[in-house]
Amino acid sequence: TVRSYALEFSAMLTFAVSERVLTVNPLPNSRYLPRISKRTAIEDDAYLTRAELKALLDHVLPSPQVPYAIELAMTLVYTGMRREEAMALLVRDVNFHTQQIRVAPNTFRDGKSEAAERSIPWWAKLAAVLKPYIGDRPGHALLFPSVILKTQAQKNAPIQDITGTLTAAAKRAGIRKSLDHHILRHSYVSARLQMLHLSVTGTTLPVDAQLIVGEIGHSDETLIRRVYGHVTR
């Protein structure tokens, strides 16, 4: 993405040179311009192994700023949601009867695409954490509301970031990778691609990439196949 923006900017500079506004375009030969990687697999430090995910979750601690840190971290790890999707969830999006979590546009978040609106099957460990956390809260309420803002309108806004919480947990767990929300999404896909499931015929098969596409809100499996080659190989 950075390279794409830089090349667009370079085209502007080239035009400026042609118009004699500038004498030279310094960008194409700049050592700061990101190079295209020849690797197709995601870098090892861009995702967590399942052992690292377990260690991370074991060391996530709530705080006054993020009292639901464990529940939110579990949601990110066990669904592969984008940050803005998880943080804009409403209580009614968590359905204990269908055992699914619904990702859909609401007043706090626009839909990124049609594929982004979806239902994600949940895992028993996530359900066990969310059920007591939700309790009898109303369906229209935010699942993870901000607790540090002052005005009533601000208190009705979703939390924006838990990078600090994740980084602190990683440090306690001895994980030396840079932690953010997106690495948990990468980790979810990596873990899912390594799993097996029981088919209707009773045989054990690798999880279909198309199934994962539906879970993470992509339109097709091209990106998964290209980016996660380290797993599919």
Short mmCIF file of C-alpha atoms in Angstrom, two decimals:
data_model
loop_
_atom_site.label_atom_id
_atom_site.label_comp_id
_atom_site.label_asym_id
_atom_site.label_seq_id
_atom_site.Cartn_x
_atom_site.Cartn_y
_atom_site.Cartn_z
CA THR A 1 0.00 0.00 0.00
CA VAL A 2 2.79 2.41 0.88
CA ARG A 3 4.52 1.61 -2.39
CA SER A 4 1.31 2.21 -4.36
CA TYR A 5 0.81 5.63 -2.77
CA ALA A 6 4.47 6.51 -3.29
CA LEU A 7 4.28 5.64 -7.00
CA GLU A 8 1.15 7.76 -7.40
CA PHE A 9 2.99 10.65 -5.77
CA SER A 10 5.96 10.00 -8.04
CA ALA A 11 3.71 10.43 -11.07
CA MET A 12 2.71 13.86 -9.75
CA LEU A 13 6.35 14.81 -9.30
CA THR A 14 7.17 13.66 -12.83
CA PHE A 15 4.39 15.89 -14.15
CA ALA A 16 5.74 18.77 -12.05
CA VAL A 17 9.14 18.27 -13.70
CA SER A 18 7.54 18.33 -17.16
CA GLU A 19 5.85 21.61 -16.21
CA ARG A 20 9.19 22.96 -14.97
CA VAL A 21 7.85 23.41 -11.45
CA LEU A 22 10.60 21.05 -10.24
CA THR A 23 13.94 20.20 -11.77
CA VAL A 24 14.06 16.56 -10.74
CA ASN A 25 11.83 13.80 -9.35
CA PRO A 26 13.81 12.27 -6.46
CA LEU A 27 11.36 9.54 -5.57
CA PRO A 28 11.96 6.61 -8.01
CA ASN A 29 15.53 6.11 -6.81
CA SER A 30 14.88 6.83 -3.17
CA ARG A 31 16.15 4.23 -0.74
CA TYR A 32 13.01 4.86 1.34
CA LEU A 33 10.66 3.55 -1.35
CA PRO A 34 9.43 0.09 -0.23
CA ARG A 35 10.51 -2.73 -2.50
CA ILE A 36 8.14 -5.45 -3.67
CA SER A 37 8.80 -8.62 -1.75
CA LYS A 38 9.39 -11.74 -3.82
CA ARG A 39 7.90 -13.89 -1.08
CA THR A 40 4.26 -14.86 -1.32
CA ALA A 41 3.92 -16.25 2.18
CA ILE A 42 3.27 -13.99 5.11
CA GLU A 43 6.30 -13.27 7.29
CA ASP A 44 6.66 -15.38 10.43
CA ASP A 45 6.52 -12.32 12.67
CA ALA A 46 3.21 -11.18 11.12
CA TYR A 47 1.15 -13.89 12.81
CA LEU A 48 1.12 -15.86 16.05
CA THR A 49 1.27 -19.63 16.27
CA ARG A 50 -1.48 -21.37 18.20
CA ALA A 51 0.89 -21.84 21.14
CA GLU A 52 1.66 -18.10 21.11
CA LEU A 53 -2.05 -17.26 20.91
CA LYS A 54 -2.73 -19.38 23.97
CA ALA A 55 0.15 -17.75 25.85
CA LEU A 56 -1.08 -14.30 24.84
CA LEU A 57 -4.64 -14.93 26.06
CA ASP A 58 -3.32 -16.37 29.32
CA HIS A 59 -1.58 -13.06 30.00
CA VAL A 60 -4.26 -10.55 28.95
CA LEU A 61 -5.33 -8.52 31.98
CA PRO A 62 -8.29 -6.16 32.39
CA SER A 63 -7.70 -2.55 33.35
CA PRO A 64 -9.84 0.48 34.26
CA GLN A 65 -9.55 1.61 30.62
CA VAL A 66 -10.32 -1.84 29.19
CA PRO A 67 -12.28 -3.81 31.82
CA TYR A 68 -13.38 -6.33 29.18
CA ALA A 69 -9.85 -6.88 27.82
CA ILE A 70 -10.10 -10.67 28.06
CA GLU A 71 -13.49 -10.83 26.35
CA LEU A 72 -12.41 -8.49 23.54
CA ALA A 73 -9.08 -10.24 22.99
CA MET A 74 -10.86 -13.60 22.88
CA THR A 75 -13.34 -12.23 20.33
CA LEU A 76 -10.54 -11.00 18.07
CA VAL A 77 -8.58 -14.26 18.36
CA TYR A 78 -11.52 -16.63 17.90
CA THR A 79 -13.29 -14.81 15.05
CA GLY A 80 -10.57 -13.17 12.94
CA MET A 81 -12.64 -9.99 12.78
CA ARG A 82 -11.25 -6.68 11.69
CA ARG A 83 -10.69 -4.28 14.58
CA GLU A 84 -13.57 -1.96 13.63
CA GLU A 85 -15.93 -4.93 13.24
CA ALA A 86 -15.24 -6.35 16.69
CA MET A 87 -15.39 -3.00 18.43
CA ALA A 88 -18.71 -2.05 16.83
CA LEU A 89 -20.48 -5.30 17.79
CA LEU A 90 -23.84 -5.00 19.51
CA VAL A 91 -25.07 -7.38 22.17
CA ARG A 92 -27.72 -8.71 19.78
CA ASP A 93 -25.02 -9.71 17.30
CA VAL A 94 -24.01 -12.51 19.66
CA ASN A 95 -26.62 -15.23 19.21
CA PHE A 96 -26.46 -18.03 21.77
CA HIS A 97 -29.25 -19.98 20.04
CA THR A 98 -27.68 -20.20 16.58
CA GLN A 99 -24.18 -20.23 18.09
CA GLN A 100 -23.00 -17.52 15.74
CA ILE A 101 -21.70 -13.96 15.89
CA ARG A 102 -23.15 -11.64 13.27
CA VAL A 103 -21.05 -8.96 11.60
CA ALA A 104 -23.25 -6.29 10.04
CA PRO A 105 -23.27 -2.51 9.51
CA ASN A 106 -24.79 -0.42 12.28
CA THR A 107 -24.72 3.18 13.52
CA PHE A 108 -21.14 2.70 14.68
CA ARG A 109 -19.68 1.08 11.56
CA ASP A 110 -20.30 1.02 7.81
CA GLY A 111 -19.99 -2.25 5.93
CA LYS A 112 -16.66 -2.57 4.11
CA SER A 113 -18.28 -4.68 1.40
CA GLU A 114 -21.13 -7.11 0.86
CA ALA A 115 -18.82 -9.98 1.78
CA ALA A 116 -17.98 -8.26 5.06
CA GLU A 117 -21.56 -8.78 6.28
CA ARG A 118 -21.57 -12.33 7.59
CA SER A 119 -22.16 -14.76 10.45
CA ILE A 120 -19.20 -16.45 12.12
CA PRO A 121 -19.60 -19.79 13.92
CA TRP A 122 -18.22 -19.44 17.39
CA TRP A 123 -15.97 -21.61 19.49
CA ALA A 124 -17.01 -23.03 22.84
CA LYS A 125 -14.22 -21.20 24.69
CA LEU A 126 -15.39 -17.86 23.33
CA ALA A 127 -19.02 -18.59 24.18
CA ALA A 128 -18.04 -19.53 27.75
CA VAL A 129 -16.40 -16.12 28.19
CA LEU A 130 -19.05 -13.98 26.46
CA LYS A 131 -22.13 -15.48 28.09
CA PRO A 132 -21.45 -14.29 31.66
CA TYR A 133 -20.00 -11.01 30.33
CA ILE A 134 -23.19 -10.19 28.41
CA GLY A 135 -25.61 -11.31 31.12
CA ASP A 136 -28.97 -9.57 30.67
CA ARG A 137 -27.72 -6.47 28.85
CA PRO A 138 -30.10 -5.06 26.20
CA GLY A 139 -29.62 -6.13 22.60
CA HIS A 140 -29.07 -2.61 21.25
CA ALA A 141 -26.14 -1.95 23.60
CA LEU A 142 -22.54 -1.95 22.40
CA LEU A 143 -20.71 -5.11 23.32
CA PHE A 144 -17.49 -3.20 24.02
CA PRO A 145 -18.39 0.43 24.87
CA SER A 146 -15.77 3.04 25.70
CA VAL A 147 -15.43 3.62 29.44
CA ILE A 148 -12.85 6.42 29.51
CA LEU A 149 -14.70 9.24 27.74
CA LYS A 150 -16.61 11.78 29.75
CA THR A 151 -19.82 12.89 28.03
CA GLN A 152 -22.84 10.63 27.69
CA ALA A 153 -22.58 10.72 23.90
CA GLN A 154 -18.94 9.71 24.08
CA LYS A 155 -19.72 6.91 26.53
CA ASN A 156 -22.07 5.45 23.94
CA ALA A 157 -19.19 5.10 21.48
CA PRO A 158 -17.20 1.89 20.96
CA ILE A 159 -13.68 1.44 22.25
CA GLN A 160 -11.12 2.37 19.60
CA ASP A 161 -7.94 0.50 20.47
CA ILE A 162 -6.41 -2.14 22.76
CA THR A 163 -2.93 -2.27 21.24
CA GLY A 164 -1.41 -1.32 24.59
CA THR A 165 -3.24 -4.16 26.31
CA LEU A 166 -2.09 -6.67 23.69
CA THR A 167 1.49 -5.42 23.78
CA ALA A 168 1.65 -5.68 27.56
CA ALA A 169 0.22 -9.22 27.45
CA ALA A 170 2.75 -10.24 24.79
CA LYS A 171 5.60 -8.89 26.92
CA ARG A 172 4.41 -10.87 29.94
CA ALA A 173 4.06 -13.98 27.75
CA GLY A 174 7.57 -13.60 26.34
CA ILE A 175 6.31 -13.02 22.78
CA ARG A 176 8.75 -10.82 20.87
CA LYS A 177 6.53 -10.04 17.91
CA SER A 178 4.94 -6.66 17.31
CA LEU A 179 1.33 -6.91 18.48
CA ASP A 180 -1.65 -5.14 16.98
CA HIS A 181 -5.22 -6.03 16.10
CA HIS A 182 -4.40 -7.17 12.57
CA ILE A 183 -1.86 -9.77 13.63
CA LEU A 184 -4.70 -11.57 15.42
CA ARG A 185 -6.66 -11.68 12.15
CA HIS A 186 -3.65 -13.16 10.37
CA SER A 187 -3.26 -15.63 13.21
CA TYR A 188 -6.88 -16.75 12.95
CA VAL A 189 -6.53 -17.54 9.25
CA SER A 190 -3.23 -19.35 9.81
CA ALA A 191 -4.73 -21.48 12.57
CA ARG A 192 -7.86 -22.29 10.56
CA LEU A 193 -5.85 -23.40 7.53
CA GLN A 194 -4.01 -25.90 9.70
CA MET A 195 -7.20 -27.43 11.11
CA LEU A 196 -9.13 -30.49 10.02
CA HIS A 197 -12.87 -31.05 10.06
CA LEU A 198 -15.13 -34.06 9.87
CA SER A 199 -16.95 -34.39 6.54
CA VAL A 200 -20.47 -35.76 6.09
CA THR A 201 -18.96 -39.05 5.00
CA GLY A 202 -17.03 -39.37 8.24
CA THR A 203 -13.61 -38.69 6.75
CA THR A 204 -11.25 -36.03 8.11
CA LEU A 205 -10.36 -33.27 5.65
CA PRO A 206 -8.45 -29.98 5.76
CA VAL A 207 -10.65 -26.95 6.31
CA ASP A 208 -11.71 -25.54 2.93
CA ALA A 209 -10.20 -22.12 2.23
CA GLN A 210 -13.57 -20.99 0.86
CA LEU A 211 -15.10 -21.59 4.28
CA ILE A 212 -12.48 -19.36 5.87
CA VAL A 213 -13.15 -16.70 3.22
CA GLY A 214 -16.74 -16.53 4.44
CA GLU A 215 -15.65 -16.31 8.06
CA ILE A 216 -13.27 -13.38 7.60
CA GLY A 217 -15.36 -11.42 5.08
CA HIS A 218 -13.35 -11.67 1.87
CA SER A 219 -14.96 -12.03 -1.55
CA ASP A 220 -12.75 -14.92 -2.73
CA GLU A 221 -9.83 -17.06 -1.61
CA THR A 222 -7.16 -15.51 -3.84
CA LEU A 223 -5.64 -13.44 -1.06
CA ILE A 224 -5.67 -16.35 1.38
CA ARG A 225 -3.90 -18.63 -1.08
CA ARG A 226 -1.31 -16.00 -1.94
CA VAL A 227 -0.61 -14.60 1.50
CA TYR A 228 -0.82 -17.80 3.54
CA GLY A 229 1.31 -20.00 1.30
CA HIS A 230 3.47 -20.91 4.29
CA VAL A 231 0.51 -22.84 5.68
CA THR A 232 -1.04 -24.31 2.55
CA ARG A 233 2.31 -25.70 1.43
#
